[in-house]
Amino acid sequence: MCAGTLFVAMALVLFGQAGLLTGGTAGAAFLLHYATGIGLGQGFFLLNLPFYGFAWKQMGGEFTVKTFAAVLLLSVLTELAPRFVSIQALHPAFAAIFGGLMLGTGCLFLARHRASLGGATVISLYLQERRGWRAGKVQLAIDCTVLLAALFVVEPSRVGWSILGAGVMGGFLWINHRPGRYVGS
């Protein structure tokens, strides 16, 4: 879980330094950060708070505790990382592609250990389990909504690069994630 969260944190650092964002709750935290200046980690932690009670009731205690731990760790890492990592030259295309791969890898690590990064993933998994809606499609709808909202906050070219990053992440997960395969404890 720590490795997965570290991969996601590094991806978010790349996205942040390139002025990009992603979908889901992390994307909403980027929007909050870009619009208000609140720290990315702080915003991410706050946006996830309403989902823990729901996750506990619908997804169980183990999933919720692991998710809370991952969200807390990611929030701390994204606040601290800029003090330790600074990239002097970063093209948005590289940030989108490499960041998307790192996001996908980190999320895959977390999924294999029955954890998530909260918010949108909790809703997606719940709707898949209870309503039969494909989690990937629900997540895609949420991601698209966040990225469309970004057009009001971030310049369109940055939104375009962000869409590339989300597509890379989604494609990576589509190819590599098979529920029930390589599940850890």
mmCIF file of C-alpha atoms in Angstrom:
data_model
loop_
_atom_site.group_PDB
_atom_site.id
_atom_site.type_symbol
_atom_site.label_atom_id
_atom_site.label_comp_id
_atom_site.label_asym_id
_atom_site.label_seq_id
_atom_site.Cartn_x
_atom_site.Cartn_y
_atom_site.Cartn_z
ATOM 1 C CA MET A 1 0.000 0.000 0.000
ATOM 2 C CA CYS A 2 2.844 2.393 0.788
ATOM 3 C CA ALA A 3 4.447 1.782 -2.607
ATOM 4 C CA GLY A 4 1.153 2.353 -4.413
ATOM 5 C CA THR A 5 0.532 5.573 -2.539
ATOM 6 C CA LEU A 6 4.078 6.757 -3.245
ATOM 7 C CA PHE A 7 3.598 6.088 -6.984
ATOM 8 C CA VAL A 8 0.382 8.124 -6.962
ATOM 9 C CA ALA A 9 2.019 10.931 -4.966
ATOM 10 C CA MET A 10 4.868 11.186 -7.470
ATOM 11 C CA ALA A 11 2.378 11.241 -10.346
ATOM 12 C CA LEU A 12 0.477 14.065 -8.658
ATOM 13 C CA VAL A 13 3.741 15.970 -8.161
ATOM 14 C CA LEU A 14 4.451 15.629 -11.896
ATOM 15 C CA PHE A 15 0.930 16.752 -12.764
ATOM 16 C CA GLY A 16 1.109 19.674 -10.347
ATOM 17 C CA GLN A 17 4.478 20.891 -11.622
ATOM 18 C CA ALA A 18 3.195 20.703 -15.203
ATOM 19 C CA GLY A 19 -0.067 22.479 -14.300
ATOM 20 C CA LEU A 20 -2.152 19.392 -15.093
ATOM 21 C CA LEU A 21 -4.807 17.514 -13.160
ATOM 22 C CA THR A 22 -6.509 14.164 -13.184
ATOM 23 C CA GLY A 23 -10.043 12.931 -12.652
ATOM 24 C CA GLY A 24 -11.837 11.721 -9.563
ATOM 25 C CA THR A 25 -11.298 13.093 -6.097
ATOM 26 C CA ALA A 26 -7.654 13.922 -6.802
ATOM 27 C CA GLY A 27 -8.791 15.954 -9.807
ATOM 28 C CA ALA A 28 -11.344 17.784 -7.667
ATOM 29 C CA ALA A 29 -8.530 18.506 -5.173
ATOM 30 C CA PHE A 30 -6.423 19.917 -8.031
ATOM 31 C CA LEU A 31 -9.335 22.157 -9.064
ATOM 32 C CA LEU A 32 -9.682 23.357 -5.480
ATOM 33 C CA HIS A 33 -5.920 23.941 -5.333
ATOM 34 C CA TYR A 34 -5.780 25.850 -8.629
ATOM 35 C CA ALA A 35 -8.882 27.935 -7.832
ATOM 36 C CA THR A 36 -8.128 28.787 -4.187
ATOM 37 C CA GLY A 37 -4.473 28.005 -3.483
ATOM 38 C CA ILE A 38 -5.325 25.486 -0.745
ATOM 39 C CA GLY A 39 -2.678 22.764 -0.541
ATOM 40 C CA LEU A 40 -3.319 19.791 -2.818
ATOM 41 C CA GLY A 41 -2.920 17.310 0.043
ATOM 42 C CA GLN A 42 -5.146 19.338 2.347
ATOM 43 C CA GLY A 43 -7.861 19.605 -0.278
ATOM 44 C CA PHE A 44 -7.639 15.912 -1.092
ATOM 45 C CA PHE A 45 -7.981 14.949 2.568
ATOM 46 C CA LEU A 46 -10.944 17.297 3.123
ATOM 47 C CA LEU A 47 -12.795 16.203 -0.019
ATOM 48 C CA ASN A 48 -12.567 12.577 1.102
ATOM 49 C CA LEU A 49 -14.038 13.127 4.583
ATOM 50 C CA PRO A 50 -17.706 12.689 3.575
ATOM 51 C CA PHE A 51 -17.020 9.272 2.031
ATOM 52 C CA TYR A 52 -15.702 7.372 5.072
ATOM 53 C CA GLY A 53 -19.036 6.758 6.773
ATOM 54 C CA PHE A 54 -20.533 5.599 3.504
ATOM 55 C CA ALA A 55 -17.546 3.355 2.788
ATOM 56 C CA TRP A 56 -17.694 1.821 6.278
ATOM 57 C CA LYS A 57 -21.371 0.992 5.915
ATOM 58 C CA GLN A 58 -21.257 -0.206 2.306
ATOM 59 C CA MET A 59 -17.722 -1.554 1.779
ATOM 60 C CA GLY A 60 -16.741 -2.706 5.264
ATOM 61 C CA GLY A 61 -14.290 -1.734 7.959
ATOM 62 C CA GLU A 62 -11.127 -3.232 6.464
ATOM 63 C CA PHE A 63 -11.597 -1.444 3.135
ATOM 64 C CA THR A 64 -12.404 1.832 4.883
ATOM 65 C CA VAL A 65 -9.420 1.718 7.255
ATOM 66 C CA LYS A 66 -7.038 0.894 4.392
ATOM 67 C CA THR A 67 -8.571 3.653 2.274
ATOM 68 C CA PHE A 68 -8.288 6.175 5.109
ATOM 69 C CA ALA A 69 -4.629 5.214 5.613
ATOM 70 C CA ALA A 70 -3.900 5.569 1.884
ATOM 71 C CA VAL A 71 -5.692 8.937 1.682
ATOM 72 C CA LEU A 72 -3.878 10.232 4.759
ATOM 73 C CA LEU A 73 -0.499 9.075 3.455
ATOM 74 C CA LEU A 74 -1.147 10.543 0.004
ATOM 75 C CA SER A 75 -2.264 13.832 1.553
ATOM 76 C CA VAL A 76 0.930 14.072 3.609
ATOM 77 C CA LEU A 77 3.162 13.007 0.706
ATOM 78 C CA THR A 78 1.667 15.535 -1.724
ATOM 79 C CA GLU A 79 2.143 18.312 0.822
ATOM 80 C CA LEU A 80 5.762 17.329 1.576
ATOM 81 C CA ALA A 81 6.963 16.184 -1.855
ATOM 82 C CA PRO A 82 7.472 19.664 -3.363
ATOM 83 C CA ARG A 83 10.015 20.316 -0.595
ATOM 84 C CA PHE A 84 12.048 17.331 -1.769
ATOM 85 C CA VAL A 85 11.309 17.084 -5.501
ATOM 86 C CA SER A 86 11.601 19.884 -8.000
ATOM 87 C CA ILE A 87 11.834 19.276 -11.712
ATOM 88 C CA GLN A 88 13.359 22.158 -13.618
ATOM 89 C CA ALA A 89 12.110 21.236 -17.096
ATOM 90 C CA LEU A 90 8.948 19.215 -17.537
ATOM 91 C CA HIS A 91 6.966 19.019 -20.753
ATOM 92 C CA PRO A 92 3.241 18.463 -20.169
ATOM 93 C CA ALA A 93 3.230 15.494 -22.583
ATOM 94 C CA PHE A 94 5.851 13.675 -20.512
ATOM 95 C CA ALA A 95 4.029 14.538 -17.274
ATOM 96 C CA ALA A 96 0.748 13.279 -18.753
ATOM 97 C CA ILE A 97 2.123 9.992 -20.082
ATOM 98 C CA PHE A 98 4.547 9.092 -17.298
ATOM 99 C CA GLY A 99 2.238 10.473 -14.620
ATOM 100 C CA GLY A 100 -0.683 8.494 -16.072
ATOM 101 C CA LEU A 101 1.382 5.301 -15.961
ATOM 102 C CA MET A 102 2.436 5.999 -12.379
ATOM 103 C CA LEU A 103 -1.153 6.746 -11.364
ATOM 104 C CA GLY A 104 -2.347 3.516 -12.933
ATOM 105 C CA THR A 105 0.423 1.516 -11.293
ATOM 106 C CA GLY A 106 -0.239 3.012 -7.866
ATOM 107 C CA CYS A 107 -3.994 2.491 -8.125
ATOM 108 C CA LEU A 108 -3.414 -1.096 -9.234
ATOM 109 C CA PHE A 109 -1.205 -1.723 -6.188
ATOM 110 C CA LEU A 110 -3.919 -0.322 -3.940
ATOM 111 C CA ALA A 111 -6.743 -2.242 -5.619
ATOM 112 C CA ARG A 112 -4.824 -5.482 -5.237
ATOM 113 C CA HIS A 113 -4.688 -4.847 -1.502
ATOM 114 C CA ARG A 114 -8.370 -3.910 -1.300
ATOM 115 C CA ALA A 115 -7.837 -0.221 -0.725
ATOM 116 C CA SER A 116 -8.571 2.910 -2.681
ATOM 117 C CA LEU A 117 -7.870 6.606 -2.632
ATOM 118 C CA GLY A 118 -11.412 7.340 -1.509
ATOM 119 C CA GLY A 119 -14.180 9.441 -2.959
ATOM 120 C CA ALA A 120 -14.918 8.611 -6.560
ATOM 121 C CA THR A 121 -13.485 5.101 -6.284
ATOM 122 C CA VAL A 122 -15.710 4.309 -3.299
ATOM 123 C CA ILE A 123 -18.775 5.392 -5.266
ATOM 124 C CA SER A 124 -17.654 3.463 -8.366
ATOM 125 C CA LEU A 125 -17.026 0.241 -6.454
ATOM 126 C CA TYR A 126 -20.289 0.562 -4.539
ATOM 127 C CA LEU A 127 -22.328 1.036 -7.718
ATOM 128 C CA GLN A 128 -20.594 -1.951 -9.294
ATOM 129 C CA GLU A 129 -21.281 -4.219 -6.323
ATOM 130 C CA ARG A 130 -24.832 -3.048 -5.596
ATOM 131 C CA ARG A 131 -26.223 -1.951 -8.966
ATOM 132 C CA GLY A 132 -24.111 -3.926 -11.413
ATOM 133 C CA TRP A 133 -22.763 -0.769 -13.029
ATOM 134 C CA ARG A 134 -19.226 -1.240 -14.351
ATOM 135 C CA ALA A 135 -16.871 0.589 -11.983
ATOM 136 C CA GLY A 136 -14.680 1.674 -14.883
ATOM 137 C CA LYS A 137 -17.596 3.360 -16.631
ATOM 138 C CA VAL A 138 -18.717 5.118 -13.458
ATOM 139 C CA GLN A 139 -15.157 6.256 -12.781
ATOM 140 C CA LEU A 140 -14.857 7.482 -16.374
ATOM 141 C CA ALA A 141 -18.053 9.518 -16.026
ATOM 142 C CA ILE A 142 -16.755 11.100 -12.814
ATOM 143 C CA ASP A 143 -13.357 11.764 -14.396
ATOM 144 C CA CYS A 144 -14.953 13.390 -17.445
ATOM 145 C CA THR A 145 -17.069 15.617 -15.214
ATOM 146 C CA VAL A 146 -14.008 16.794 -13.278
ATOM 147 C CA LEU A 147 -12.010 17.383 -16.464
ATOM 148 C CA LEU A 148 -14.883 19.337 -18.045
ATOM 149 C CA ALA A 149 -15.124 21.474 -14.906
ATOM 150 C CA ALA A 150 -11.402 22.127 -15.264
ATOM 151 C CA LEU A 151 -12.096 24.172 -18.384
ATOM 152 C CA PHE A 152 -13.399 26.907 -16.051
ATOM 153 C CA VAL A 153 -10.210 26.911 -13.967
ATOM 154 C CA VAL A 154 -7.282 25.720 -16.108
ATOM 155 C CA GLU A 155 -6.263 26.779 -19.612
ATOM 156 C CA PRO A 156 -7.649 24.438 -22.310
ATOM 157 C CA SER A 157 -4.237 23.157 -23.437
ATOM 158 C CA ARG A 158 -3.529 21.953 -19.878
ATOM 159 C CA VAL A 159 -6.916 20.257 -19.800
ATOM 160 C CA GLY A 160 -6.022 18.530 -23.071
ATOM 161 C CA TRP A 161 -2.751 17.221 -21.621
ATOM 162 C CA SER A 162 -4.676 16.158 -18.511
ATOM 163 C CA ILE A 163 -7.101 14.172 -20.660
ATOM 164 C CA LEU A 164 -4.113 12.400 -22.195
ATOM 165 C CA GLY A 165 -2.868 11.516 -18.701
ATOM 166 C CA ALA A 166 -6.290 10.216 -17.657
ATOM 167 C CA GLY A 167 -6.474 8.163 -20.843
ATOM 168 C CA VAL A 168 -3.040 6.636 -20.228
ATOM 169 C CA MET A 169 -4.021 5.759 -16.658
ATOM 170 C CA GLY A 170 -7.358 4.296 -17.731
ATOM 171 C CA GLY A 171 -5.784 2.268 -20.518
ATOM 172 C CA PHE A 172 -3.131 0.916 -18.178
ATOM 173 C CA LEU A 173 -5.759 -0.181 -15.666
ATOM 174 C CA TRP A 174 -7.972 -1.631 -18.396
ATOM 175 C CA ILE A 175 -5.127 -3.820 -19.641
ATOM 176 C CA ASN A 176 -3.648 -4.787 -16.273
ATOM 177 C CA HIS A 177 -6.457 -4.930 -13.702
ATOM 178 C CA ARG A 178 -8.365 -8.155 -13.385
ATOM 179 C CA PRO A 179 -10.520 -8.311 -10.241
ATOM 180 C CA GLY A 180 -9.447 -11.171 -8.002
ATOM 181 C CA ARG A 181 -6.032 -11.595 -9.631
ATOM 182 C CA TYR A 182 -2.970 -11.129 -7.436
ATOM 183 C CA VAL A 183 -5.019 -9.907 -4.478
ATOM 184 C CA GLY A 184 -2.838 -9.334 -1.427
ATOM 185 C CA SER A 185 -3.778 -8.898 2.189
#
